[in-house]
Short mmCIF file of C-alpha atoms in Angstrom, two decimals:
data_model
loop_
_atom_site.label_atom_id
_atom_site.label_comp_id
_atom_site.label_asym_id
_atom_site.label_seq_id
_atom_site.Cartn_x
_atom_site.Cartn_y
_atom_site.Cartn_z
CA MET P 1 0.00 0.00 0.00
CA THR P 2 1.29 3.47 -0.93
CA ASP P 3 1.24 5.98 1.91
CA TRP P 4 0.15 9.58 1.42
CA VAL P 5 1.18 13.01 2.65
CA ARG P 6 -1.09 16.05 2.45
CA LEU P 7 -0.47 19.49 0.93
CA TRP P 8 -2.55 22.58 1.74
CA HIS P 9 -4.35 24.72 -0.84
CA ASP P 10 -2.24 27.88 -0.44
CA MET P 11 1.05 26.02 -0.22
CA PRO P 12 2.42 27.05 -3.68
CA THR P 13 1.86 30.77 -2.99
CA ASP P 14 2.76 30.82 0.71
CA PRO P 15 4.83 34.01 1.31
CA LYS P 16 7.37 32.15 3.46
CA TRP P 17 8.92 30.52 0.36
CA ARG P 18 9.95 33.93 -0.95
CA SER P 19 11.70 34.63 2.35
CA VAL P 20 13.50 31.28 2.24
CA ALA P 21 14.49 31.91 -1.38
CA ARG P 22 15.99 35.29 -0.48
CA ARG P 23 17.87 33.87 2.51
CA SER P 24 19.32 30.98 0.53
CA GLY P 25 19.87 32.74 -2.78
CA GLN P 26 17.97 29.94 -4.54
CA PRO P 27 14.87 30.11 -6.79
CA ILE P 28 11.45 29.40 -5.32
CA THR P 29 11.12 26.31 -7.54
CA ALA P 30 14.16 24.77 -5.83
CA VAL P 31 12.83 25.73 -2.38
CA LEU P 32 9.49 24.03 -3.06
CA SER P 33 11.19 20.91 -4.44
CA VAL P 34 13.32 20.52 -1.33
CA PHE P 35 10.32 21.11 0.96
CA ILE P 36 8.21 18.46 -0.79
CA PHE P 37 11.16 16.07 -0.44
CA MET P 38 11.19 16.91 3.29
CA MET P 39 7.47 16.17 3.61
CA THR P 40 7.77 12.72 2.05
CA ASN P 41 10.82 12.00 4.22
CA ALA P 42 9.06 13.10 7.42
CA SER P 43 5.92 11.17 6.51
CA ALA P 44 7.91 7.96 6.09
CA ASN P 45 9.37 8.24 9.60
CA ALA P 46 7.77 5.27 11.36
CA ASN P 47 8.88 6.40 14.83
CA GLU P 48 8.05 10.11 14.72
CA ARG P 49 6.05 11.32 11.71
CA GLY P 50 6.81 14.94 10.92
CA GLU P 51 10.50 14.67 11.78
CA LEU P 52 13.24 14.25 9.17
CA THR P 53 15.01 10.91 9.36
CA SER P 54 18.25 9.83 7.66
CA TRP P 55 18.29 13.17 5.88
CA GLU P 56 21.37 13.71 3.72
CA ASP P 57 21.79 16.88 1.65
CA GLU P 58 23.95 14.93 -0.79
CA ASP P 59 21.22 12.34 -1.46
CA VAL P 60 18.59 15.04 -1.90
CA ALA P 61 20.82 17.00 -4.27
CA ALA P 62 21.36 13.90 -6.39
CA ALA P 63 17.63 13.12 -6.47
CA LEU P 64 16.66 16.69 -7.45
CA ASP P 65 19.62 17.28 -9.79
CA MET P 66 20.91 20.13 -7.61
CA GLU P 67 24.21 21.11 -6.05
CA ILE P 68 24.81 19.94 -2.47
CA GLU P 69 25.62 23.45 -1.22
CA ASP P 70 22.36 24.76 -2.73
CA VAL P 71 20.30 22.15 -0.86
CA ARG P 72 22.21 22.92 2.33
CA ALA P 73 21.58 26.67 1.88
CA ILE P 74 17.84 26.03 1.54
CA THR P 75 17.61 23.76 4.59
CA ASP P 76 19.55 26.31 6.66
CA ALA P 77 17.24 29.12 5.49
CA MET P 78 14.18 27.06 6.47
CA GLN P 79 15.18 27.02 10.13
CA GLY P 80 12.70 29.17 12.04
CA LYS P 81 10.33 29.20 9.07
CA VAL P 82 9.23 25.60 8.49
CA LEU P 83 11.93 23.72 10.40
CA ASP P 84 12.76 23.50 14.09
CA GLY P 85 15.87 21.38 14.10
CA MET P 86 14.74 18.29 12.19
CA LYS P 87 11.02 18.78 12.92
CA LEU P 88 8.59 20.27 10.37
CA THR P 89 6.86 22.92 12.48
CA GLY P 90 3.43 22.81 10.78
CA TRP P 91 3.15 19.04 10.66
CA ASP P 92 0.79 18.47 13.59
CA LYS P 93 -1.57 21.19 12.35
CA ARG P 94 -1.76 20.06 8.73
CA GLN P 95 -1.29 16.28 8.81
CA PRO P 96 -3.48 13.55 10.34
CA LYS P 97 -2.05 11.36 13.06
CA ARG P 98 -2.22 8.52 10.57
CA GLU P 99 -3.93 7.67 7.30
CA ASP P 100 -6.94 5.40 7.79
CA GLY P 101 -6.89 1.96 6.18
CA ALA P 102 -9.82 0.15 4.53
CA ALA P 103 -10.94 -1.48 7.79
CA GLU P 104 -10.97 1.85 9.61
CA ARG P 105 -12.93 3.51 6.79
CA ALA P 106 -15.52 0.71 6.89
CA LYS P 107 -15.89 1.18 10.64
CA GLN P 108 -16.37 4.92 10.20
CA TRP P 109 -18.97 4.32 7.47
CA ARG P 110 -21.01 2.06 9.78
CA GLU P 111 -20.79 4.68 12.51
CA ARG P 112 -22.03 7.38 10.14
CA LYS P 113 -24.99 5.19 9.16
CA ARG P 114 -25.94 4.75 12.81
CA THR P 115 -25.59 8.47 13.43
CA GLN P 116 -27.74 9.27 10.41
CA ALA P 117 -30.48 6.92 11.60
CA ASN P 118 -30.50 8.62 15.00
CA SER P 119 -30.49 12.10 13.47
CA ASP P 120 -33.75 11.36 11.61
CA LYS P 121 -35.48 11.41 14.99
CA ARG P 122 -34.01 14.83 15.88
CA PRO P 123 -34.51 17.17 12.87
CA GLU P 124 -33.96 20.24 15.03
CA ALA P 125 -30.37 19.11 15.69
CA ASP P 126 -29.71 19.01 11.94
CA THR P 127 -30.97 22.56 11.59
CA ASP P 128 -28.66 23.75 14.33
CA THR P 129 -25.74 22.00 12.66
CA GLU P 130 -26.52 23.60 9.29
CA ILE P 131 -26.70 27.05 10.88
CA SER P 132 -23.40 26.47 12.68
CA ASP P 133 -21.75 25.28 9.46
CA ALA P 134 -23.05 28.32 7.57
CA ASN P 135 -21.76 30.67 10.25
CA ALA P 136 -18.38 28.94 10.24
CA SER P 137 -18.19 29.17 6.45
CA ALA P 138 -19.03 32.89 6.52
CA ALA P 139 -16.39 33.51 9.19
CA THR P 140 -13.80 31.60 7.14
CA SER P 141 -14.60 33.65 4.02
CA ALA P 142 -14.28 36.91 5.95
CA ALA P 143 -10.96 35.82 7.43
CA SER P 144 -9.69 34.82 3.98
CA ALA P 145 -10.59 38.24 2.52
CA LYS P 146 -8.77 39.96 5.41
CA ASP P 147 -5.70 37.76 4.86
CA TYR P 148 -5.49 38.74 1.18
CA ARG P 149 -5.86 42.44 2.04
CA ASP P 150 -3.09 42.21 4.64
CA LEU P 151 -0.82 40.31 2.22
CA LEU P 152 -1.48 42.83 -0.55
CA TRP P 153 -0.39 45.81 1.57
CA THR P 154 2.69 44.03 2.95
CA GLU P 155 4.08 41.35 0.63
CA GLY P 156 2.43 42.90 -2.45
CA ALA P 157 3.87 46.36 -1.77
CA GLU P 158 7.35 44.91 -1.14
CA SER P 159 7.22 42.84 -4.34
CA LEU P 160 6.09 45.83 -6.39
CA ALA P 161 8.86 47.99 -4.92
CA ARG P 162 11.44 45.36 -5.90
CA GLN P 163 10.11 45.14 -9.43
CA THR P 164 9.77 48.86 -10.12
CA GLY P 165 12.52 50.34 -7.95
CA LYS P 166 9.95 52.65 -6.33
CA THR P 167 9.49 53.30 -2.62
CA ILE P 168 7.06 51.29 -0.51
CA GLN P 169 4.86 54.38 -0.17
CA ALA P 170 4.76 54.90 -3.95
CA SER P 171 4.01 51.21 -4.43
CA LYS P 172 1.09 51.39 -1.99
CA SER P 173 -0.28 54.42 -3.84
CA PHE P 174 -0.15 52.44 -7.09
CA ILE P 175 -1.88 49.48 -5.41
CA GLY P 176 -4.68 51.81 -4.32
CA LYS P 177 -5.30 52.82 -7.94
CA CYS P 178 -5.29 49.17 -9.03
CA LEU P 179 -7.84 48.30 -6.34
CA ARG P 180 -10.19 50.98 -7.65
CA ASP P 181 -9.96 49.53 -11.15
CA ALA P 182 -10.31 45.94 -9.88
CA LYS P 183 -13.43 46.69 -7.81
CA ASP P 184 -11.50 46.23 -4.54
CA ASP P 185 -10.53 42.64 -5.43
CA CYS P 186 -7.41 42.29 -3.23
CA ARG P 187 -6.79 38.70 -4.28
CA LEU P 188 -6.74 39.63 -7.98
CA VAL P 189 -4.32 42.55 -7.54
CA LEU P 190 -2.00 40.46 -5.33
CA THR P 191 -2.06 37.61 -7.86
CA LYS P 192 -1.11 39.95 -10.70
CA ILE P 193 1.76 41.46 -8.70
CA ARG P 194 3.08 37.97 -7.85
CA GLN P 195 2.70 36.83 -11.45
CA ALA P 196 4.58 39.87 -12.76
CA GLU P 197 7.53 39.09 -10.49
CA ILE P 198 7.56 35.36 -11.23
CA ASP P 199 7.30 35.92 -15.00
CA ARG P 200 9.76 38.85 -14.84
CA ILE P 201 7.47 41.17 -16.80
CA GLY P 202 9.48 43.96 -18.45
CA GLU P 203 7.10 46.80 -17.51
CA PRO P 204 5.40 45.38 -14.41
CA ALA P 205 3.47 48.53 -13.40
CA SER P 206 1.89 48.97 -16.84
CA TRP P 207 1.11 45.26 -17.10
CA ILE P 208 -0.51 45.07 -13.66
CA ALA P 209 -2.53 48.26 -14.22
CA ALA P 210 -3.79 46.96 -17.58
CA ALA P 211 -4.84 43.64 -16.02
CA CYS P 212 -6.86 45.48 -13.36
CA ARG P 213 -8.47 47.80 -15.94
CA ASP P 214 -9.54 44.76 -17.96
CA VAL P 215 -11.61 43.64 -14.97
CA SER P 216 -13.21 47.08 -14.72
CA ARG P 217 -14.11 47.13 -18.42
CA ALA P 218 -15.50 43.60 -18.30
CA SER P 219 -17.84 44.53 -15.44
CA SER P 220 -19.08 47.75 -17.12
CA LYS P 221 -20.29 46.31 -20.45
CA PRO P 222 -23.73 47.69 -21.48
CA SER P 223 -26.75 45.42 -21.24
CA GLY P 224 -28.58 44.00 -24.24
CA ALA P 225 -31.48 46.45 -23.80
CA ASP P 226 -29.10 49.42 -23.71
CA LEU P 227 -27.42 48.24 -26.91
CA MET P 228 -30.80 47.85 -28.66
CA ILE P 229 -31.91 51.36 -27.72
CA GLU P 230 -28.58 52.87 -28.79
CA THR P 231 -28.66 51.02 -32.12
CA THR P 232 -32.21 52.20 -32.85
CA ARG P 233 -31.25 55.79 -32.07
CA GLU P 234 -28.33 55.56 -34.50
CA MET P 235 -30.64 54.21 -37.20
CA LEU P 236 -33.08 57.07 -36.66
CA ALA P 237 -30.28 59.63 -36.75
CA ALA P 238 -28.99 58.19 -40.03
CA ARG P 239 -32.44 58.56 -41.64
CA GLN P 240 -33.19 62.03 -40.30
CA PRO P 241 -34.02 64.44 -43.23
CA SER P 242 -32.16 67.71 -43.61
CA ASN P 243 -35.50 69.56 -43.19
CA PRO P 244 -37.26 68.53 -39.97
CA ASN P 245 -40.63 69.37 -41.62
CA ASP P 246 -40.07 66.51 -44.06
CA TRP P 247 -40.72 63.88 -41.38
CA ARG P 248 -44.37 63.70 -42.38
CA ASN P 249 -43.43 63.04 -46.02
CA ASP P 250 -41.26 60.01 -45.17
CA PRO P 251 -43.56 56.93 -45.16
CA GLY P 252 -40.78 54.80 -43.65
CA MET P 253 -40.57 56.79 -40.44
CA THR P 254 -43.33 55.13 -38.43
CA ILE P 255 -41.16 53.89 -35.55
CA ASP P 256 -42.01 55.04 -32.02
CA VAL P 257 -39.05 54.24 -29.74
CA ARG P 258 -39.73 54.60 -26.05
CA ALA P 259 -37.55 53.55 -23.13
CA ASN P 260 -39.65 52.40 -20.21
CA HIS P 261 -37.82 52.97 -16.92
CA ASN P 262 -39.43 51.52 -13.82
CA HIS P 263 -38.63 53.59 -10.75
#
C-alpha cells in the first residue's frame, strides 16, 4: 500500500517561500522541491512522523539534480520558518495522526450510518448544525478576505517595490489605484503582482494596471437592452431628413421608440 502526505491549498503561494528563497539565494522552484522532499521524508518516519530521518543533503541534491551546497543553503534558510531542528513545524496542524486503512474507513462508514439513523429522529439538531456550518463558512470567508488584504499591503507592496525600484509608499499608492480599477478585489491585484515578479514582466506597473483595468471594463459592459436602444437611435439619426418638416413626407418613419424605466 502506498502511503500519502497532504499538501494545503495555499502552499504554492505561501509568502514564506519567498523569504527562504531570499535567505538561501535559490529560486522558489528549488525551495518548493526541497520542501516536498522533506514532507515525504518526514511522513515515512515510522517512529516520529513529521521529523526528518536519515536526511542527507547529498542524497537530496542527487535526487533533485541540484548542487549539495544549494540544498544545504535552503535547509539552513528554512530554520525558524518551516523547520525546528529536524522537525517540520506545521506538521501536527496540517497532517493527520495517521492515514486510515480500509478497515478503519468501513468502521467509520457504519458509525455514520448509525448516526444518520439517529439524526432522523431529531430534525432540530440538523438545523442547528446547518446554521453552525453556515456561520463557520461565513467567518472563514471573511478571514480569507482579510488575509489577502493584509498580504497585498505588505508582501504585495514589497514585491512591487522590488520590481519597479519605487518606494514602498509609492508602491502602496499604485496598489490603491489598481484596487479601484479591480473593484476592490485584493486577491486579484496580489495575484497579478506575484505573477509579474515570477514571469519577470518587463514593464510590471503597466502590465498590472492593464490587467486590473480589464476587470473594470469587463464589469461595465452595457446590457442587451441598452445596446438595442442605442442602435435604434443611431438608425433614426442616419435617416433624419435635412429639413425637420419633411418627417411627415417620409412613409418609412413610423417607428415610435420609447424607453420604459421603472422607478
